[in-house]
Amino acid sequence: MKKTDQEWQSSLSDEEYKVARCGGTEHPFSGKFNSHKENGAYICNCCKEPLFSSEAKYDSGSGWPSFYTSINDNSTSTHRDTSHGMIRDEVKCAKCDAHLGHVFPDGPPPTGMRYCINSLSLDFKSEGE
């Protein structure tokens, strides 16, 4: 999915654009999906591709929505991120390349992974929609 920066800017709020298209991060505990408990799928705010199931969501205490796995092996991609003096694995939407957050190897079973995702990069589709 290819759009120009101008097209992304016109379809997203300033905050959503800063996070999803420029690799920003929302403040911890500020996102609308951090404490969200509804059943359904968390989808990319940019392209509406399903990314994470509510069944894989858990409270990591980090201040961001956390998941132990993505919805399928093809929904997200990871890339080495060495910004801010750290070495991390950035998570992006595989369809539109939106920045979602980072993944860490300190999550719960069964995967041991913690996908730490910005609410501003997500939307939600309720079960049955």
N, CA, C and O atoms as a DFTB+ gen file, in Angstrom:
516 C
 N C O
     1  1       0.851      -1.178       0.000
     2  2       0.000       0.000       0.000
     3  2       0.896       1.241       0.000
     4  3       1.681       1.455       0.923
     5  1       0.768       2.026      -1.021
     6  2       1.609       3.216      -1.169
     7  2       0.743       4.471      -1.171
     8  3      -0.211       4.587      -1.941
     9  1       1.097       5.403      -0.294
    10  2       0.492       6.724      -0.266
    11  2       1.627       7.721      -0.079
    12  3       2.677       7.386       0.471
    13  1       1.411       8.920      -0.531
    14  2       2.403       9.960      -0.291
    15  2       2.280      10.454       1.151
    16  3       1.273      10.212       1.816
    17  1       3.309      11.144       1.622
    18  2       3.237      11.731       2.962
    19  2       2.042      12.665       3.081
    20  3       1.377      12.698       4.116
    21  1       1.772      13.414       2.038
    22  2       0.644      14.346       2.052
    23  2      -0.687      13.591       2.195
    24  3      -1.584      14.038       2.910
    25  1      -0.808      12.455       1.518
    26  2      -2.026      11.640       1.640
    27  2      -2.172      11.085       3.049
    28  3      -3.272      11.080       3.601
    29  1      -1.062      10.614       3.644
    30  2      -1.121      10.114       5.015
    31  2      -1.505      11.242       5.967
    32  3      -2.352      11.054       6.841
    33  1      -0.894      12.404       5.807
    34  2      -1.187      13.539       6.686
    35  2      -2.647      13.962       6.613
    36  3      -3.225      14.379       7.617
    37  1      -3.243      13.859       5.436
    38  2      -4.642      14.262       5.300
    39  2      -5.611      13.207       5.844
    40  3      -6.764      13.530       6.133
    41  1      -5.171      11.964       5.987
    42  2      -6.071      10.910       6.464
    43  2      -5.878      10.568       7.944
    44  3      -6.666       9.806       8.503
    45  1      -4.839      11.121       8.589
    46  2      -4.557      10.847       9.998
    47  2      -4.509      12.145      10.788
    48  3      -4.261      13.212      10.226
    49  1      -4.747      12.053      12.097
    50  2      -4.557      13.232      12.944
    51  2      -3.055      13.508      13.032
    52  3      -2.245      12.654      12.672
    53  1      -2.685      14.687      13.507
    54  2      -1.267      15.028      13.650
    55  2      -0.541      14.019      14.540
    56  3       0.579      13.610      14.232
    57  1      -1.177      13.617      15.642
    58  2      -0.569      12.653      16.573
    59  2      -0.433      11.273      15.930
    60  3       0.603      10.622      16.063
    61  1      -1.479      10.830      15.236
    62  2      -1.428       9.536      14.558
    63  2      -0.333       9.527      13.499
    64  3       0.395       8.543      13.374
    65  1      -0.209      10.595      12.744
    66  2       0.819      10.691      11.711
    67  2       2.211      10.632      12.334
    68  3       3.082       9.916      11.839
    69  1       2.423      11.375      13.409
    70  2       3.737      11.404      14.079
    71  2       4.158      10.018      14.545
    72  3       5.327       9.652      14.422
    73  1       3.222       9.248      15.076
    74  2       3.545       7.905      15.579
    75  2       3.615       6.895      14.432
    76  3       4.639       6.235      14.254
    77  1       2.548       6.770      13.660
    78  2       2.450       5.695      12.659
    79  2       3.334       5.903      11.441
    80  3       3.845       4.933      10.881
    81  1       3.522       7.137      11.024
    82  2       4.283       7.372       9.793
    83  2       5.696       7.895      10.045
    84  3       6.556       7.799       9.169
    85  1       5.946       8.455      11.253
    86  2       7.267       9.038      11.552
    87  2       7.995       8.307      12.671
    88  3       9.075       8.735      13.076
    89  1       7.426       7.203      13.186
    90  2       8.099       6.389      14.204
    91  2       8.083       6.962      15.600
    92  3       8.932       6.611      16.420
    93  1       7.130       7.841      15.891
    94  2       7.027       8.418      17.228
    95  2       6.457       7.433      18.233
    96  3       6.134       6.294      17.895
    97  1       6.340       7.889      19.470
    98  2       5.788       7.068      20.546
    99  2       4.844       7.916      21.381
   100  3       5.162       9.051      21.736
   101  1       3.677       7.355      21.693
   102  2       2.752       8.064      22.568
   103  2       3.224       7.927      24.013
   104  3       3.993       7.020      24.334
   105  1       2.774       8.810      24.870
   106  2       3.142       8.752      26.285
   107  2       2.543       7.494      26.927
   108  3       1.421       7.111      26.596
   109  1       3.277       6.849      27.838
   110  2       2.732       5.660      28.499
   111  2       1.447       5.990      29.249
   112  3       1.286       7.091      29.775
   113  1       0.547       5.031      29.291
   114  2      -0.739       5.106      29.978
   115  2      -1.683       6.151      29.385
   116  3      -2.692       6.488      30.006
   117  1      -1.372       6.674      28.188
   118  2      -2.223       7.694      27.574
   119  2      -3.101       7.134      26.457
   120  3      -4.066       7.787      26.060
   121  1      -2.799       5.958      25.948
   122  2      -3.497       5.417      24.789
   123  2      -4.853       4.825      25.113
   124  3      -5.057       4.249      26.182
   125  1      -5.779       4.975      24.176
   126  2      -7.151       4.501      24.386
   127  2      -7.258       2.984      24.480
   128  3      -8.256       2.478      24.995
   129  1      -6.255       2.238      23.995
   130  2      -6.356       0.780      24.034
   131  2      -5.513       0.148      25.144
   132  3      -5.465      -1.078      25.247
   133  1      -4.858       0.946      25.965
   134  2      -4.030       0.378      27.026
   135  2      -4.849      -0.503      27.974
   136  3      -4.435      -1.619      28.287
   137  1      -5.991      -0.021      28.427
   138  2      -6.843      -0.781      29.355
   139  2      -8.075      -1.364      28.680
   140  3      -8.986      -1.828      29.365
   141  1      -8.121      -1.350      27.384
   142  2      -9.259      -1.823      26.589
   143  2      -9.432      -3.328      26.763
   144  3      -8.453      -4.072      26.705
   145  1     -10.677      -3.788      26.978
   146  2     -10.921      -5.202      27.262
   147  2     -11.931      -5.873      26.333
   148  3     -12.281      -7.031      26.558
   149  1     -12.402      -5.194      25.314
   150  2     -13.415      -5.744      24.419
   151  2     -12.845      -6.877      23.558
   152  3     -11.652      -6.892      23.256
   153  1     -13.701      -7.819      23.166
   154  2     -13.281      -8.918      22.292
   155  2     -13.351      -8.490      20.832
   156  3     -14.318      -7.869      20.391
   157  1     -12.298      -8.839      20.096
   158  2     -12.253      -8.506      18.685
   159  2     -10.828      -8.457      18.177
   160  3      -9.949      -9.144      18.696
   161  1     -10.601      -7.638      17.156
   162  2      -9.284      -7.543      16.531
   163  2      -8.794      -6.102      16.545
   164  3      -9.548      -5.170      16.267
   165  1      -7.536      -5.940      16.868
   166  2      -6.867      -4.640      16.777
   167  2      -6.312      -4.560      15.365
   168  3      -5.570      -5.436      14.919
   169  1      -6.686      -3.495      14.673
   170  2      -6.332      -3.359      13.264
   171  2      -5.441      -2.128      13.076
   172  3      -5.404      -1.240      13.927
   173  1      -4.737      -2.091      11.969
   174  2      -3.870      -0.959      11.649
   175  2      -4.732       0.286      11.435
   176  3      -5.700       0.254      10.675
   177  1      -4.382       1.360      12.097
   178  2      -5.115       2.612      11.960
   179  2      -4.937       3.230      10.572
   180  3      -5.746       4.058      10.153
   181  1      -3.893       2.835       9.869
   182  2      -3.632       3.400       8.542
   183  2      -4.323       2.637       7.421
   184  3      -4.946       3.245       6.550
   185  1      -4.220       1.309       7.432
   186  2      -4.744       0.526       6.304
   187  2      -5.854      -0.451       6.681
   188  3      -6.421      -1.113       5.812
   189  1      -6.168      -0.543       7.981
   190  2      -7.256      -1.392       8.510
   191  2      -6.959      -2.892       8.424
   192  3      -7.879      -3.705       8.517
   193  1      -5.703      -3.267       8.249
   194  2      -5.299      -4.675       8.227
   195  2      -5.350      -5.237       9.655
   196  3      -4.850      -4.581      10.569
   197  1      -5.938      -6.429       9.886
   198  2      -5.927      -7.038      11.219
   199  2      -4.493      -7.331      11.673
   200  3      -3.703      -7.910      10.928
   201  1      -4.168      -6.922      12.908
   202  2      -2.807      -7.072      13.427
   203  2      -2.713      -7.962      14.661
   204  3      -1.835      -8.820      14.745
   205  1      -3.627      -7.757      15.630
   206  2      -3.566      -8.476      16.901
   207  2      -4.971      -8.867      17.343
   208  3      -5.925      -8.119      17.132
   209  1      -5.093     -10.029      17.951
   210  2      -6.363     -10.486      18.504
   211  2      -6.455     -10.065      19.973
   212  3      -5.448     -10.011      20.679
   213  1      -7.666      -9.771      20.417
   214  2      -7.871      -9.457      21.834
   215  2      -7.490     -10.649      22.718
   216  3      -7.170     -10.473      23.893
   217  1      -7.524     -11.851      22.159
   218  2      -7.151     -13.045      22.927
   219  2      -5.671     -13.058      23.297
   220  3      -5.285     -13.704      24.271
   221  1      -4.837     -12.352      22.531
   222  2      -3.396     -12.304      22.791
   223  2      -2.992     -11.060      23.585
   224  3      -1.805     -10.846      23.833
   225  1      -3.963     -10.243      23.982
   226  2      -3.679      -9.011      24.723
   227  2      -3.551      -9.327      26.206
   228  3      -4.269     -10.171      26.741
   229  1      -2.621      -8.632      26.861
   230  2      -2.457      -8.794      28.304
   231  2      -1.942      -7.477      28.892
   232  3      -1.466      -6.605      28.166
   233  1      -2.045      -7.351      30.205
   234  2      -1.584      -6.145      30.886
   235  2      -0.135      -6.336      31.296
   236  3       0.158      -7.053      32.253
   237  1       0.772      -5.693      30.568
   238  2       2.198      -5.821      30.857
   239  2       2.649      -4.825      31.919
   240  3       3.751      -4.944      32.455
   241  1       1.801      -3.842      32.225
   242  2       2.176      -2.801      33.174
   243  2       3.088      -1.750      32.566
   244  3       3.563      -0.861      33.273
   245  1       3.342      -1.838      31.258
   246  2       4.273      -0.928      30.587
   247  2       3.648       0.419      30.233
   248  3       4.361       1.400      30.023
   249  1       2.314       0.468      30.166
   250  2       1.632       1.696      29.777
   251  2       1.192       1.724      28.328
   252  3       0.599       2.701      27.871
   253  1       1.484       0.649      27.602
   254  2       1.058       0.530      26.201
   255  2       0.310      -0.791      26.033
   256  3       0.576      -1.742      26.767
   257  1      -0.623      -0.867      25.080
   258  2      -1.268      -2.150      24.802
   259  2      -0.194      -3.191      24.477
   260  3       0.713      -2.939      23.684
   261  1      -0.312      -4.357      25.099
   262  2       0.689      -5.410      24.916
   263  2       0.030      -6.700      24.471
   264  3      -1.064      -7.047      24.917
   265  1       0.713      -7.401      23.585
   266  2       0.224      -8.654      23.007
   267  2       1.377      -9.649      23.013
   268  3       2.534      -9.256      22.867
   269  1       1.069     -10.944      23.183
   270  2       2.150     -11.932      23.159
   271  2       2.391     -12.516      21.769
   272  3       3.348     -13.265      21.571
   273  1       1.524     -12.177      20.799
   274  2       1.732     -12.598      19.415
   275  2       0.889     -11.725      18.495
   276  3      -0.095     -11.124      18.926
   277  1       1.275     -11.660      17.243
   278  2       0.452     -10.962      16.253
   279  2      -0.628     -11.921      15.756
   280  3      -0.585     -13.115      16.052
   281  1      -1.583     -11.406      15.013
   282  2      -2.744     -12.204      14.605
   283  2      -2.359     -13.336      13.650
   284  3      -2.997     -14.389      13.645
   285  1      -1.307     -13.120      12.835
   286  2      -0.752     -14.190      12.005
   287  2       0.677     -13.812      11.619
   288  3       1.100     -12.677      11.837
   289  1       1.401     -14.737      11.060
   290  2       2.814     -14.528      10.742
   291  2       3.053     -13.458       9.679
   292  3       4.169     -12.951       9.558
   293  1       2.032     -13.110       8.913
   294  2       2.198     -12.151       7.822
   295  2       1.642     -10.760       8.117
   296  3       1.701      -9.887       7.251
   297  1       1.104     -10.531       9.316
   298  2       0.469      -9.246       9.600
   299  2       1.455      -8.152      10.003
   300  3       1.222      -6.973       9.738
   301  1       2.550      -8.543      10.639
   302  2       3.549      -7.563      11.073
   303  2       4.929      -7.963      10.580
   304  3       5.175      -9.117      10.229
   305  1       5.824      -6.979      10.562
   306  2       7.227      -7.242      10.254
   307  2       8.068      -6.579      11.344
   308  3       7.614      -5.640      11.997
   309  1       9.270      -7.060      11.534
   310  2      10.159      -6.465      12.523
   311  2      11.447      -6.009      11.852
   312  3      11.920      -6.597      10.879
   313  1      11.990      -4.941      12.411
   314  2      13.199      -4.336      11.874
   315  2      14.055      -3.861      13.035
   316  3      13.525      -3.362      14.027
   317  1      15.362      -4.006      12.930
   318  2      16.281      -3.538      13.961
   319  2      16.185      -2.016      14.069
   320  3      16.236      -1.311      13.061
   321  1      16.045      -1.514      15.301
   322  2      15.942      -0.080      15.570
   323  2      17.058       0.293      16.541
   324  3      17.086      -0.185      17.675
   325  1      17.966       1.136      16.098
   326  2      19.084       1.560      16.957
   327  2      18.960       3.034      17.352
   328  3      19.949       3.655      17.742
   329  1      17.770       3.587      17.255
   330  2      17.565       4.987      17.629
   331  2      17.581       5.149      19.153
   332  3      17.418       4.182      19.897
   333  1      17.776       6.364      19.588
   334  2      17.731       6.727      21.012
   335  2      18.754       5.962      21.856
   336  3      18.538       5.755      23.050
   337  1      19.864       5.540      21.245
   338  2      20.921       4.862      21.989
   339  2      20.557       3.468      22.470
   340  3      21.199       2.938      23.377
   341  1      19.536       2.870      21.874
   342  2      19.085       1.526      22.269
   343  2      19.086       0.612      21.050
   344  3      19.070       1.073      19.909
   345  1      19.104      -0.688      21.314
   346  2      18.930      -1.675      20.245
   347  2      17.614      -2.378      20.536
   348  3      17.470      -3.069      21.545
   349  1      16.658      -2.190      19.634
   350  2      15.328      -2.779      19.807
   351  2      14.846      -3.321      18.482
   352  3      15.437      -3.051      17.436
   353  1      13.763      -4.090      18.527
   354  2      13.126      -4.591      17.319
   355  2      11.815      -3.830      17.122
   356  3      10.864      -3.983      17.888
   357  1      11.794      -3.011      16.078
   358  2      10.615      -2.234      15.739
   359  2       9.582      -3.139      15.066
   360  3       9.934      -4.015      14.276
   361  1       8.317      -2.921      15.383
   362  2       7.215      -3.660      14.760
   363  2       6.493      -2.717      13.813
   364  3       6.136      -1.599      14.185
   365  1       6.278      -3.181      12.576
   366  2       5.564      -2.406      11.572
   367  2       4.433      -3.239      10.985
   368  3       4.469      -4.469      11.015
   369  1       3.439      -2.556      10.456
   370  2       2.380      -3.224       9.705
   371  2       3.002      -3.735       8.406
   372  3       3.639      -2.976       7.677
   373  1       2.818      -4.999       8.127
   374  2       3.411      -5.590       6.929
   375  2       2.759      -5.065       5.651
   376  3       3.382      -5.091       4.590
   377  1       1.531      -4.596       5.733
   378  2       0.833      -4.127       4.530
   379  2       1.202      -2.693       4.160
   380  3       1.459      -2.414       2.989
   381  1       1.236      -1.771       5.135
   382  2       1.451      -0.353       4.805
   383  2       2.699       0.249       5.436
   384  3       2.977       1.433       5.246
   385  1       3.449      -0.545       6.179
   386  2       4.709      -0.117       6.774
   387  2       4.529       0.901       7.902
   388  3       5.473       1.622       8.225
   389  1       3.349       0.979       8.505
   390  2       3.128       1.887       9.633
   391  2       3.939       1.431      10.837
   392  3       4.028       0.235      11.116
   393  1       4.526       2.380      11.545
   394  2       5.216       2.073      12.802
   395  2       4.150       1.744      13.846
   396  3       3.220       2.520      14.065
   397  1       4.297       0.578      14.489
   398  2       3.344       0.158      15.510
   399  2       3.927       0.284      16.912
   400  3       3.238       0.717      17.836
   401  1       5.174      -0.086      17.073
   402  2       5.818      -0.081      18.384
   403  2       7.068      -0.930      18.335
   404  3       7.804      -0.917      17.347
   405  1       7.310      -1.683      19.425
   406  2       8.492      -2.544      19.509
   407  2       8.103      -3.879      20.127
   408  3       7.080      -3.987      20.804
   409  1       8.924      -4.889      19.890
   410  2       8.694      -6.204      20.474
   411  2       9.914      -6.581      21.316
   412  3      11.056      -6.360      20.915
   413  1       9.645      -7.154      22.494
   414  2      10.686      -7.514      23.447
   415  2      10.525      -8.977      23.877
   416  3       9.407      -9.490      23.906
   417  1      11.623      -9.645      24.207
   418  2      11.559     -11.068      24.601
   419  2      11.303     -11.266      26.095
   420  3      11.924     -12.127      26.717
   421  1      10.397     -10.480      26.677
   422  2      10.115     -10.597      28.112
   423  2       8.621     -10.749      28.392
   424  3       8.133     -10.342      29.447
   425  1       7.908     -11.333      27.446
   426  2       6.464     -11.496      27.583
   427  2       6.083     -12.823      28.216
   428  3       6.950     -13.613      28.588
   429  1       4.801     -13.063      28.336
   430  2       4.292     -14.282      28.974
   431  2       4.272     -15.476      28.014
   432  3       4.455     -15.314      26.807
   433  1       4.049     -16.671      28.561
   434  2       3.822     -17.833      27.702
   435  2       2.547     -17.591      26.887
   436  3       1.702     -16.814      27.331
   437  1       2.374     -18.190      25.769
   438  2       3.202     -19.271      25.238
   439  2       4.391     -18.812      24.404
   440  3       5.246     -19.634      24.072
   441  1       4.479     -17.510      24.049
   442  2       5.543     -17.070      23.141
   443  2       6.739     -16.445      23.844
   444  3       7.854     -16.471      23.322
   445  1       6.510     -15.883      25.026
   446  2       7.575     -15.170      25.720
   447  2       7.859     -13.794      25.119
   448  3       8.856     -13.161      25.467
   449  1       6.996     -13.332      24.225
   450  2       7.204     -12.054      23.551
   451  2       6.226     -11.002      24.087
   452  3       5.117     -11.323      24.514
   453  1       6.668      -9.737      24.053
   454  2       5.818      -8.604      24.425
   455  2       5.826      -7.596      23.283
   456  3       6.780      -6.837      23.110
   457  1       4.748      -7.604      22.509
   458  2       4.552      -6.599      21.472
   459  2       3.976      -5.369      22.175
   460  3       2.816      -5.367      22.585
   461  1       4.777      -4.350      22.305
   462  2       4.427      -3.116      22.998
   463  2       4.010      -2.112      21.914
   464  3       4.863      -1.582      21.202
   465  1       2.708      -1.852      21.788
   466  2       2.155      -1.183      20.612
   467  2       1.474       0.135      20.985
   468  3       0.787       0.221      22.002
   469  1       1.667       1.134      20.171
   470  2       1.032       2.438      20.372
   471  2      -0.444       2.382      19.997
   472  3      -0.793       1.898      18.920
   473  1      -1.307       2.871      20.874
   474  2      -2.738       2.947      20.563
   475  2      -3.000       3.813      19.335
   476  3      -3.929       3.542      18.573
   477  1      -2.196       4.845      19.139
   478  2      -2.393       5.743      17.998
   479  2      -2.174       5.050      16.655
   480  3      -2.610       5.553      15.619
   481  1      -1.501       3.903      16.667
   482  2      -1.292       3.136      15.438
   483  2      -2.385       2.107      15.217
   484  3      -2.389       1.416      14.198
   485  1      -3.308       1.997      16.154
   486  2      -4.334       0.955      16.115
   487  2      -5.731       1.525      15.985
   488  3      -5.989       2.685      16.306
   489  1      -6.623       0.677      15.506
   490  2      -8.061       0.880      15.564
   491  2      -8.599      -0.460      16.067
   492  3      -7.821      -1.392      16.270
   493  1      -9.883      -0.572      16.265
   494  2     -10.435      -1.811      16.816
   495  2     -11.695      -2.202      16.077
   496  3     -12.534      -1.364      15.746
   497  1     -11.807      -3.487      15.827
   498  2     -13.000      -4.054      15.194
   499  2     -13.569      -5.073      16.179
   500  3     -12.931      -6.086      16.468
   501  1     -14.775      -4.801      16.697
   502  2     -15.413      -5.689      17.671
   503  2     -15.721      -7.041      17.056
   504  3     -15.931      -7.160      15.849
   505  1     -15.745      -8.062      17.909
   506  2     -16.105      -9.401      17.458
   507  2     -17.519      -9.340      16.876
   508  3     -18.422      -8.775      17.494
   509  1     -17.707      -9.915      15.702
   510  2     -19.015      -9.922      15.063
   511  2     -19.254      -8.777      14.100
   512  3     -20.266      -8.765      13.399
   513  1     -18.345      -7.812      14.051
   514  2     -18.486      -6.698      13.098
   515  2     -18.151      -7.128      11.695
   516  3     -18.216      -6.320      10.769
